[in-house]
Tab-separated table of C-alpha atoms in Angstrom:
chain	number	residue	atom	x	y	z
A	1	MET	CA	-7.972	-47.118	17.202
A	2	THR	CA	-8.883	-43.798	15.597
A	3	ASN	CA	-7.787	-40.518	17.431
A	4	SER	CA	-11.034	-38.673	17.765
A	5	LYS	CA	-9.353	-35.254	17.821
A	6	THR	CA	-7.594	-36.159	14.528
A	7	ALA	CA	-10.723	-37.344	12.992
A	8	THR	CA	-12.723	-34.309	13.756
A	9	LYS	CA	-10.014	-31.851	13.123
A	10	THR	CA	-8.820	-33.115	9.542
A	11	PRO	CA	-12.187	-32.392	7.657
A	12	GLN	CA	-12.168	-28.819	8.996
A	13	GLN	CA	-8.817	-27.886	7.493
A	14	PRO	CA	-9.868	-27.548	3.914
A	15	VAL	CA	-12.907	-25.669	4.819
A	16	GLN	CA	-10.750	-23.226	6.885
A	17	ALA	CA	-8.223	-22.894	4.025
A	18	ARG	CA	-11.115	-21.999	1.590
A	19	ALA	CA	-12.511	-19.622	4.001
A	20	ILE	CA	-9.185	-17.927	4.279
A	21	GLU	CA	-8.699	-17.779	0.527
A	22	THR	CA	-12.164	-16.466	0.084
A	23	ARG	CA	-11.566	-13.667	2.668
A	24	ALA	CA	-8.310	-12.818	0.847
A	25	ARG	CA	-9.889	-12.795	-2.508
A	26	ILE	CA	-12.734	-10.446	-1.394
A	27	ILE	CA	-10.236	-8.068	0.142
A	28	GLU	CA	-8.264	-7.996	-3.006
A	29	VAL	CA	-11.249	-7.196	-5.162
A	30	ALA	CA	-12.456	-4.806	-2.638
A	31	MET	CA	-9.222	-2.877	-2.801
A	32	LYS	CA	-9.526	-2.592	-6.565
A	33	THR	CA	-13.108	-1.481	-6.521
A	34	PHE	CA	-12.620	1.136	-3.786
A	35	ALA	CA	-9.791	2.436	-5.843
A	36	GLU	CA	-11.616	2.623	-9.008
A	37	ARG	CA	-15.155	3.667	-7.861
A	38	GLY	CA	-14.565	5.156	-4.378
A	39	TYR	CA	-16.290	4.067	-1.265
A	40	ASP	CA	-19.749	5.346	-2.336
A	41	GLY	CA	-19.588	3.766	-5.690
A	42	ALA	CA	-18.500	0.549	-4.465
A	43	ASN	CA	-21.288	-2.279	-4.309
A	44	THR	CA	-20.708	-5.264	-2.113
A	45	ARG	CA	-22.659	-7.460	-4.387
A	46	ASP	CA	-20.433	-6.593	-7.411
A	47	ILE	CA	-17.324	-7.245	-5.075
A	48	ALA	CA	-18.599	-10.480	-4.302
A	49	ASP	CA	-19.402	-11.506	-7.846
A	50	GLU	CA	-15.914	-10.610	-8.991
A	51	ALA	CA	-14.287	-12.401	-6.160
A	52	GLY	CA	-16.265	-15.646	-7.025
A	53	ALA	CA	-17.877	-15.493	-3.624
A	54	THR	CA	-21.464	-15.120	-2.400
A	55	HIS	CA	-22.906	-12.000	-0.887
A	56	GLY	CA	-23.376	-13.990	2.318
A	57	ALA	CA	-19.702	-14.536	2.479
A	58	ILE	CA	-19.070	-10.794	2.769
A	59	ARG	CA	-21.758	-10.488	5.402
A	60	TYR	CA	-20.202	-13.550	7.172
A	61	HIS	CA	-16.544	-12.213	7.033
A	62	PHE	CA	-16.873	-8.781	7.285
A	63	GLY	CA	-20.387	-7.774	8.374
A	64	THR	CA	-21.006	-4.407	6.614
A	65	LYS	CA	-19.570	-2.600	3.877
A	66	GLU	CA	-17.824	-0.148	6.233
A	67	GLU	CA	-16.097	-3.108	8.033
A	68	LEU	CA	-15.050	-4.464	4.687
A	69	TRP	CA	-13.525	-1.082	3.782
A	70	LYS	CA	-11.672	-0.948	7.029
A	71	LYS	CA	-10.419	-4.442	6.814
A	72	THR	CA	-9.077	-3.615	3.204
A	73	ILE	CA	-7.479	-0.435	4.512
A	74	GLU	CA	-5.840	-2.374	7.330
A	75	THR	CA	-4.444	-5.003	4.813
A	76	MET	CA	-3.197	-2.383	2.552
A	77	PHE	CA	-1.133	-0.561	5.256
A	78	HIS	CA	0.127	-3.921	6.565
A	79	GLN	CA	1.333	-4.749	2.982
A	80	LEU	CA	3.143	-1.462	2.785
A	81	ARG	CA	4.807	-1.995	6.142
A	82	MET	CA	6.013	-5.467	5.267
A	83	HIS	CA	7.298	-4.439	1.887
A	84	VAL	CA	9.116	-1.266	2.819
A	85	TYR	CA	10.236	-1.995	6.439
A	86	GLY	CA	10.196	-5.951	6.669
A	87	GLU	CA	8.926	-8.331	9.219
A	88	ASP	CA	10.245	-6.467	12.417
A	89	GLY	CA	10.291	-2.961	10.992
A	90	THR	CA	13.970	-2.471	11.551
A	91	GLU	CA	15.773	-3.601	8.228
A	92	LEU	CA	16.278	-0.110	6.986
A	93	LEU	CA	17.494	0.985	10.345
A	94	ASN	CA	20.406	-1.375	10.090
A	95	ILE	CA	21.696	0.357	7.006
A	96	LYS	CA	24.136	2.867	8.585
A	97	ASP	CA	25.283	4.697	5.222
A	98	PRO	CA	22.632	7.535	4.722
A	99	VAL	CA	22.766	7.446	0.883
A	100	LYS	CA	22.360	3.610	0.659
A	101	SER	CA	19.533	3.707	3.355
A	102	MET	CA	17.732	6.424	1.415
A	103	ARG	CA	18.146	4.352	-1.840
A	104	GLU	CA	16.790	1.296	-0.285
A	105	PHE	CA	13.802	3.130	1.100
A	106	LEU	CA	12.997	4.678	-2.248
A	107	SER	CA	13.630	1.510	-4.004
A	108	ARG	CA	11.341	-0.478	-1.759
A	109	TYR	CA	8.651	2.313	-1.731
A	110	ILE	CA	8.696	2.763	-5.431
A	111	ARG	CA	8.414	-0.854	-6.089
A	112	TYR	CA	5.513	-1.102	-3.648
A	113	SER	CA	3.819	1.852	-5.454
A	114	ALA	CA	4.452	0.257	-8.832
A	115	ASN	CA	2.918	-3.129	-7.800
A	116	ASN	CA	0.051	-1.562	-5.643
A	117	PRO	CA	-1.034	1.522	-7.377
A	118	ASP	CA	-4.563	1.211	-5.804
A	119	HIS	CA	-3.057	2.252	-2.427
A	120	ALA	CA	-2.306	5.765	-3.629
A	121	ARG	CA	-5.638	5.923	-5.507
A	122	ILE	CA	-7.625	5.116	-2.458
A	123	MET	CA	-5.646	7.721	-0.359
A	124	ILE	CA	-6.269	10.526	-3.016
A	125	SER	CA	-10.049	9.544	-3.153
A	126	GLU	CA	-10.438	9.733	0.518
A	127	SER	CA	-8.340	12.865	0.916
A	128	VAL	CA	-10.496	14.635	-1.702
A	129	ARG	CA	-13.631	13.796	0.106
A	130	GLY	CA	-12.475	14.101	3.631
A	131	GLY	CA	-14.642	13.071	6.585
A	132	PRO	CA	-14.743	10.303	9.029
A	133	ARG	CA	-13.112	7.751	6.895
A	134	LEU	CA	-9.950	9.888	6.209
A	135	GLU	CA	-9.958	10.689	9.917
A	136	TRP	CA	-10.103	7.113	10.779
A	137	MET	CA	-7.213	6.275	8.480
A	138	ALA	CA	-5.244	9.144	9.653
A	139	GLU	CA	-5.559	8.297	13.395
A	140	ASN	CA	-4.960	4.458	12.957
A	141	PHE	CA	-2.355	4.315	10.178
A	142	ILE	CA	-1.239	7.566	8.621
A	143	LYS	CA	-0.154	9.591	11.654
A	144	PRO	CA	2.023	6.873	13.265
A	145	ALA	CA	3.814	6.374	10.032
A	146	HIS	CA	4.253	10.149	9.127
A	147	LYS	CA	5.577	10.797	12.623
A	148	ILE	CA	8.448	8.544	11.966
A	149	LEU	CA	9.072	9.585	8.267
A	150	MET	CA	8.753	13.262	9.093
A	151	LYS	CA	11.487	12.972	11.607
A	152	GLU	CA	13.740	11.049	9.091
A	153	THR	CA	13.003	13.775	6.580
A	154	GLN	CA	13.963	16.501	8.882
A	155	LYS	CA	17.243	14.573	9.729
A	156	GLN	CA	18.109	14.034	6.010
A	157	ILE	CA	17.370	17.853	5.346
A	158	LYS	CA	19.813	18.851	8.196
A	159	SER	CA	22.389	16.468	7.054
A	160	GLY	CA	22.389	17.904	3.654
A	161	LEU	CA	21.374	14.774	1.961
A	162	LEU	CA	18.082	16.134	0.900
A	163	PRO	CA	17.402	19.627	-0.343
A	164	ASP	CA	16.869	22.481	2.307
A	165	LEU	CA	13.182	22.772	1.881
A	166	PRO	CA	10.369	22.971	4.382
A	167	PRO	CA	9.971	19.417	5.723
A	168	VAL	CA	6.175	18.982	4.932
A	169	SER	CA	6.801	20.131	1.356
A	170	MET	CA	9.930	17.904	0.991
A	171	PHE	CA	7.954	14.757	2.376
A	172	TYR	CA	4.973	15.245	0.132
A	173	ILE	CA	7.368	15.816	-2.964
A	174	ILE	CA	9.013	12.422	-2.179
A	175	VAL	CA	5.691	10.659	-1.794
A	176	SER	CA	4.299	12.253	-5.115
A	177	MET	CA	7.519	11.326	-6.920
A	178	CYS	CA	7.286	7.641	-5.778
A	179	GLN	CA	3.537	7.233	-6.234
A	180	MET	CA	2.073	9.499	-8.920
A	181	PRO	CA	3.535	7.919	-12.155
A	182	PHE	CA	2.050	4.583	-11.118
A	183	VAL	CA	-1.350	6.118	-10.266
A	184	LEU	CA	-1.141	7.699	-13.844
A	185	SER	CA	0.349	4.629	-15.410
A	186	LYS	CA	-2.619	4.119	-17.882
A	187	GLU	CA	-2.334	7.566	-19.027
A	188	ILE	CA	1.575	7.200	-19.384
A	189	LYS	CA	1.100	3.934	-21.388
A	190	LEU	CA	-1.468	5.554	-23.622
A	191	LEU	CA	0.557	8.824	-24.500
A	192	HIS	CA	4.198	7.499	-24.229
A	193	LYS	CA	3.788	3.789	-24.967
A	194	LEU	CA	5.706	3.187	-21.548
A	195	ASP	CA	4.664	0.468	-19.143
A	196	LEU	CA	5.828	1.862	-15.826
A	197	GLN	CA	4.631	-1.131	-13.934
A	198	LYS	CA	7.140	-3.443	-15.468
A	199	ASN	CA	11.081	-3.404	-15.499
A	200	PRO	CA	13.176	-1.782	-16.728
A	201	ALA	CA	11.004	1.231	-16.430
A	202	ILE	CA	10.542	0.669	-12.473
A	203	GLU	CA	14.403	0.559	-11.957
A	204	GLN	CA	14.788	3.617	-14.340
A	205	HIS	CA	12.282	5.432	-12.213
A	206	ILE	CA	14.144	4.502	-8.986
A	207	ASP	CA	17.381	5.929	-10.525
A	208	ALA	CA	15.497	9.131	-11.704
A	209	VAL	CA	14.092	9.877	-8.202
A	210	MET	CA	17.538	9.323	-6.603
A	211	ALA	CA	19.119	11.623	-9.038
A	212	VAL	CA	16.560	14.319	-8.557
A	213	LEU	CA	16.223	14.031	-4.703
A	214	VAL	CA	19.346	12.968	-3.173
A	215	ARG	CA	22.674	14.922	-3.343
A	216	ASN	CA	25.587	12.827	-4.334
A	217	GLY	CA	22.926	10.090	-4.602
A	218	SER	CA	24.117	8.336	-7.842
C-alpha cells in the first residue's frame, strides 16, 4: 500500500529545490546589479531577466525592490561572517598567538574581499549617498561587527602589534587595504596587467598587508 504522505511529499521536493535555486540566483544577480548600478539604478525586471527568472518570481520571493535589497544585504553579511569567522564565530578566538591570529583574520578577510568585491562596492555606494538604507545596514550589521572589531583593534594597538594610531583611523586603514585593490581590480588589470582576483596575486597581497601593518608580522 502506498504511503500517502510519501506520495504527496515527493513531487514537492524538486519544486522546492528549484524555488531555492531561483531565489539564490536572484540574490546573486541582485548583489552584482546593486554594486554596479546602485539602488536607484537597479531594475528588478533586468535582475529577473539576468537570473533567468520571471519578474513574478521576484515579487513572490521578495515582494518589493526594497525587500530584495535588504535580503541581498543580509545574505552579503552572512557570507562575510561565515568566511571570516566560521560557523560558530569562534574560530579566530581559538588562535592564541596574536600574530598568527592577525594573519589568519587578514588572510580570510582579504580572500573574501577578492572573491566578493561587490560587498565593498555596495558599502561605498550607500555610504556616499547616506540615508535610510545606510542607517538600516549600520543598525543591523555594521555596528555589531564594528563593536567587536574596534575592541580588537584597540587591544592590538595597546599590545604593540599594530601601529600606535587613533583606533578609528587604524581600523579603516585595515579595511581599505584589504578591500580597495579588489574594488579597483579592473583598473589595476588594465593599467598593470595584474589580475588581483587570482592567485598568486591574492597571497602576495596578504603578505604585503601583513608586512605593512603588523610589527614582526612576517
